[in-house]
Amino acid sequence: GAHFPIAEMAAVLDQIGGLESAKVIMARTLRKVLRNAFRRGILSDNSLLVVQGDLNSRTVLGPKGQVKDILQEVISDPHIQAAIRNGVPVAEGDWFEPCGETNALKLPVTYKFNSEVGAHFKGTDGSALSLEGILTAAAKREDDGAYAETLQSLPPDVLKSWSLEFKEANFRNFRFPASADRIICWAPSSLARRLQWTFPQGGYK
C-alpha cells in the first residue's frame, strides 16, 4: 500500500491556522502520484487509478470547535483539484474517495494507537472509533489548535480503553487522532460519471 510523507505536514500543523498549507502539501503529493502514473503509461480515458494505504491525512482543529480532515478538504476544493492536474497531459478528472464520507467527525480513527488493543477499541455495535466519539468524550475542544489540551481533557481510563497513544512530554499536533489509512481514486470525469459504488457494510470499518 501507499505511504505518503509526513515531515512537512507535521511542521505546518505545529502552527495555528496551518490547514491551507497542509492542503498544499497533500495536493503536491497527489500531483506527484498522478504525474508518475502518467509517465508509466497506466492512465487513459478509461483508467481508474486506485491508491490505498497510509495516506497520512491528519485532523485539523480550528476555531469554535471546527474539525477538518486534510484529505477531505483537498478533494472538496475544485481549485486545488485543477492545480493537481494542471500541466499533466491527462483527461480532465479529479481525485475522490469512493466511500463518499464528507464529515470529518464520522471518519474512523486509524492513528495513533498503542500496540495493545484497548477494551473499547470498537464500540459495542462493532463500529470503529471515530473523531466524533473522541471529541464528544473530551471536556475541552473549543480552542483553535488545542490538540494536546483536548487529549488531556479525556479521562485516563477512556484513553486506556481506546488504547490511544498520548505521550504528553513529546506530543506534537500531527499526532492527534486521525483517519490516516484511506482509499482514494482518480478518474477522468467521463469515466467517473459512469461509476457506481456499493458498500454493503457502509464504507470504512
Coordinates of C-alpha atoms in Angstrom, one line a residue:
G1 CA 0.0 0.0 0.0
A2 CA 0.9 3.7 -0.3
H3 CA 2.7 5.6 2.4
F4 CA 2.6 9.4 2.0
P5 CA 5.3 11.6 3.6
I6 CA 4.6 13.3 6.9
A7 CA 7.5 15.5 7.8
E8 CA 6.3 18.7 6.1
M9 CA 2.8 18.1 7.2
A10 CA 3.9 17.8 10.8
A11 CA 5.8 21.1 10.6
V12 CA 2.8 23.1 9.3
L13 CA 0.4 21.6 11.9
D14 CA 2.6 23.0 14.6
Q15 CA 1.3 26.4 13.5
I16 CA -2.1 27.9 14.2
G17 CA -4.1 28.1 11.0
G18 CA -2.0 25.6 9.2
L19 CA -4.8 24.0 7.2
E20 CA -4.2 25.7 3.9
S21 CA -0.5 24.9 4.0
A22 CA -1.3 21.3 4.8
K23 CA -3.7 21.1 1.9
V24 CA -1.0 22.3 -0.5
I25 CA 1.4 19.6 0.8
M26 CA -1.2 16.9 0.3
A27 CA -2.0 18.3 -3.2
R28 CA 1.7 18.2 -4.2
T29 CA 1.8 14.5 -3.2
L30 CA -1.3 13.7 -5.2
R31 CA 0.0 15.5 -8.2
K32 CA 3.3 13.6 -8.0
V33 CA 1.3 10.3 -7.9
L34 CA -0.8 11.4 -10.9
R35 CA 2.3 12.5 -12.9
N36 CA 4.2 9.3 -12.2
A37 CA 1.2 7.2 -13.2
F38 CA 1.0 9.1 -16.5
R39 CA 4.8 8.6 -17.1
R40 CA 4.4 4.9 -16.6
G41 CA 1.6 4.7 -19.2
I42 CA -1.0 3.4 -16.8
L43 CA -3.5 6.2 -17.3
S44 CA -6.0 6.5 -20.1
D45 CA -9.5 7.9 -20.7
N46 CA -10.8 4.5 -19.4
S47 CA -8.4 4.2 -16.5
L48 CA -9.3 4.2 -12.8
L49 CA -6.3 4.9 -10.5
V50 CA -6.7 3.5 -7.0
V51 CA -4.4 4.5 -4.1
Q52 CA -4.8 2.6 -0.8
G53 CA -2.7 2.7 2.4
D54 CA -1.4 5.2 4.9
L55 CA -2.1 8.5 3.1
N56 CA -1.1 10.4 6.3
S57 CA -4.2 12.6 6.3
R58 CA -4.4 14.5 9.6
T59 CA -7.0 16.1 11.8
V60 CA -7.1 19.9 12.0
L61 CA -8.8 21.6 15.0
G62 CA -9.9 25.0 14.0
P63 CA -11.7 27.9 15.8
K64 CA -15.0 27.4 17.6
G65 CA -14.7 23.6 17.6
Q66 CA -14.3 23.2 13.8
V67 CA -12.8 19.8 12.8
K68 CA -11.3 19.3 9.4
D69 CA -9.7 16.3 7.7
I70 CA -6.9 17.4 5.3
L71 CA -7.6 14.8 2.6
Q72 CA -11.3 15.7 2.6
E73 CA -10.5 19.3 2.3
V74 CA -8.3 18.8 -0.7
I75 CA -10.7 16.5 -2.5
S76 CA -13.6 19.0 -2.0
D77 CA -11.6 22.0 -3.3
P78 CA -12.1 22.4 -7.1
H79 CA -9.3 24.9 -7.3
I80 CA -6.8 22.5 -5.8
Q81 CA -8.1 19.7 -7.9
A82 CA -7.5 21.8 -11.0
A83 CA -4.0 22.7 -9.8
I84 CA -3.2 19.0 -9.2
R85 CA -3.9 18.1 -12.8
N86 CA -2.5 21.3 -14.4
G87 CA 0.3 20.5 -16.8
V88 CA -0.2 16.8 -16.6
P89 CA -1.4 15.6 -20.0
V90 CA -4.4 13.6 -18.8
A91 CA -8.1 14.0 -19.5
E92 CA -9.9 16.3 -17.1
G93 CA -10.6 14.4 -13.9
D94 CA -10.5 14.5 -10.1
W95 CA -9.4 12.6 -7.1
F96 CA -12.3 11.3 -5.0
E97 CA -12.9 9.0 -2.1
P98 CA -15.3 6.1 -3.0
C99 CA -16.8 5.8 0.5
G100 CA -18.3 9.3 -0.1
E101 CA -18.0 10.4 3.6
T102 CA -17.7 14.2 3.7
N103 CA -18.0 14.7 7.5
A104 CA -14.6 14.5 9.2
L105 CA -16.2 13.6 12.5
K106 CA -17.6 10.4 11.0
L107 CA -14.2 9.1 9.8
P108 CA -12.8 6.1 11.6
V109 CA -9.6 6.8 13.6
T110 CA -6.7 4.7 12.4
Y111 CA -3.9 6.8 14.1
K112 CA -2.4 6.6 16.6
F113 CA -2.8 3.6 18.9
N114 CA -0.7 1.7 21.3
S115 CA 0.4 -1.8 20.4
E116 CA -2.1 -3.5 22.8
V117 CA -5.8 -3.4 21.7
G118 CA -8.0 -1.5 24.1
A119 CA -11.1 -2.9 25.7
H120 CA -13.3 -0.5 23.7
F121 CA -11.2 -0.3 20.5
K122 CA -14.5 -0.9 18.8
G123 CA -17.9 0.1 20.1
T124 CA -20.5 -2.4 21.4
D125 CA -22.1 -2.4 17.9
G126 CA -18.8 -3.3 16.3
S127 CA -18.2 0.2 14.8
A128 CA -14.8 1.8 14.7
L129 CA -13.7 4.6 17.0
S130 CA -14.5 8.0 15.2
L131 CA -13.3 11.5 15.7
E132 CA -16.8 12.3 16.9
G133 CA -16.5 9.8 19.6
I134 CA -13.2 11.2 20.8
L135 CA -14.3 14.8 20.8
T136 CA -17.7 14.1 22.4
A137 CA -15.8 12.5 25.3
A138 CA -13.3 15.4 25.6
A139 CA -14.2 18.1 28.1
K140 CA -12.3 20.8 26.0
R141 CA -12.3 21.2 22.3
E142 CA -13.2 24.8 21.5
D143 CA -9.8 26.5 21.2
D144 CA -8.1 26.8 17.8
G145 CA -5.2 24.3 17.7
A146 CA -5.9 22.9 21.2
Y147 CA -4.7 19.4 20.2
A148 CA -2.8 18.5 23.4
E149 CA -5.4 20.2 25.6
T150 CA -8.2 18.2 24.0
L151 CA -6.5 14.9 24.7
Q152 CA -5.6 16.0 28.2
S153 CA -9.3 16.6 28.9
L154 CA -10.1 12.9 28.2
P155 CA -10.4 10.8 31.3
P156 CA -7.3 8.5 31.6
D157 CA -9.5 5.4 31.8
V158 CA -11.2 6.3 28.5
L159 CA -7.8 6.8 26.8
K160 CA -6.7 3.4 28.0
S161 CA -9.9 1.7 26.9
W162 CA -9.4 3.0 23.4
S163 CA -5.6 2.3 23.5
L164 CA -4.9 5.8 22.1
E165 CA -1.3 6.8 22.3
F166 CA -0.8 10.1 24.0
K167 CA 2.7 11.0 25.3
E168 CA 2.4 14.4 26.8
A169 CA 6.1 15.1 27.1
N170 CA 6.8 15.0 23.4
F171 CA 3.4 15.4 21.9
R172 CA 3.0 17.3 18.6
N173 CA -0.2 18.3 16.8
F174 CA 0.2 15.9 13.9
R175 CA 0.0 13.0 16.5
F176 CA -3.6 13.9 17.3
P177 CA -6.0 11.0 16.4
A178 CA -6.7 11.0 12.7
S179 CA -8.0 8.9 9.8
A180 CA -4.7 8.2 8.1
D181 CA -5.4 5.0 6.3
R182 CA -7.7 5.6 3.3
I183 CA -8.7 4.6 -0.2
I184 CA -8.9 7.2 -2.9
C185 CA -9.2 7.1 -6.7
W186 CA -8.5 9.3 -9.6
A187 CA -10.7 9.0 -12.8
P188 CA -11.4 11.1 -15.9
S189 CA -14.7 12.9 -15.5
S190 CA -16.1 11.0 -18.4
L191 CA -15.4 7.7 -16.6
A192 CA -16.4 8.9 -13.1
R193 CA -19.9 9.7 -14.2
R194 CA -20.4 6.0 -15.2
L195 CA -19.0 4.6 -11.9
Q196 CA -21.3 3.2 -9.2
W197 CA -20.1 2.2 -5.8
T198 CA -21.7 -0.2 -3.3
F199 CA -20.7 -0.7 0.3
P200 CA -22.7 -3.5 1.9
Q201 CA -21.2 -2.7 5.4
G202 CA -21.5 1.1 5.0
G203 CA -18.0 2.2 4.0
Y204 CA -14.9 2.2 6.2
K205 CA -15.0 -0.1 9.2

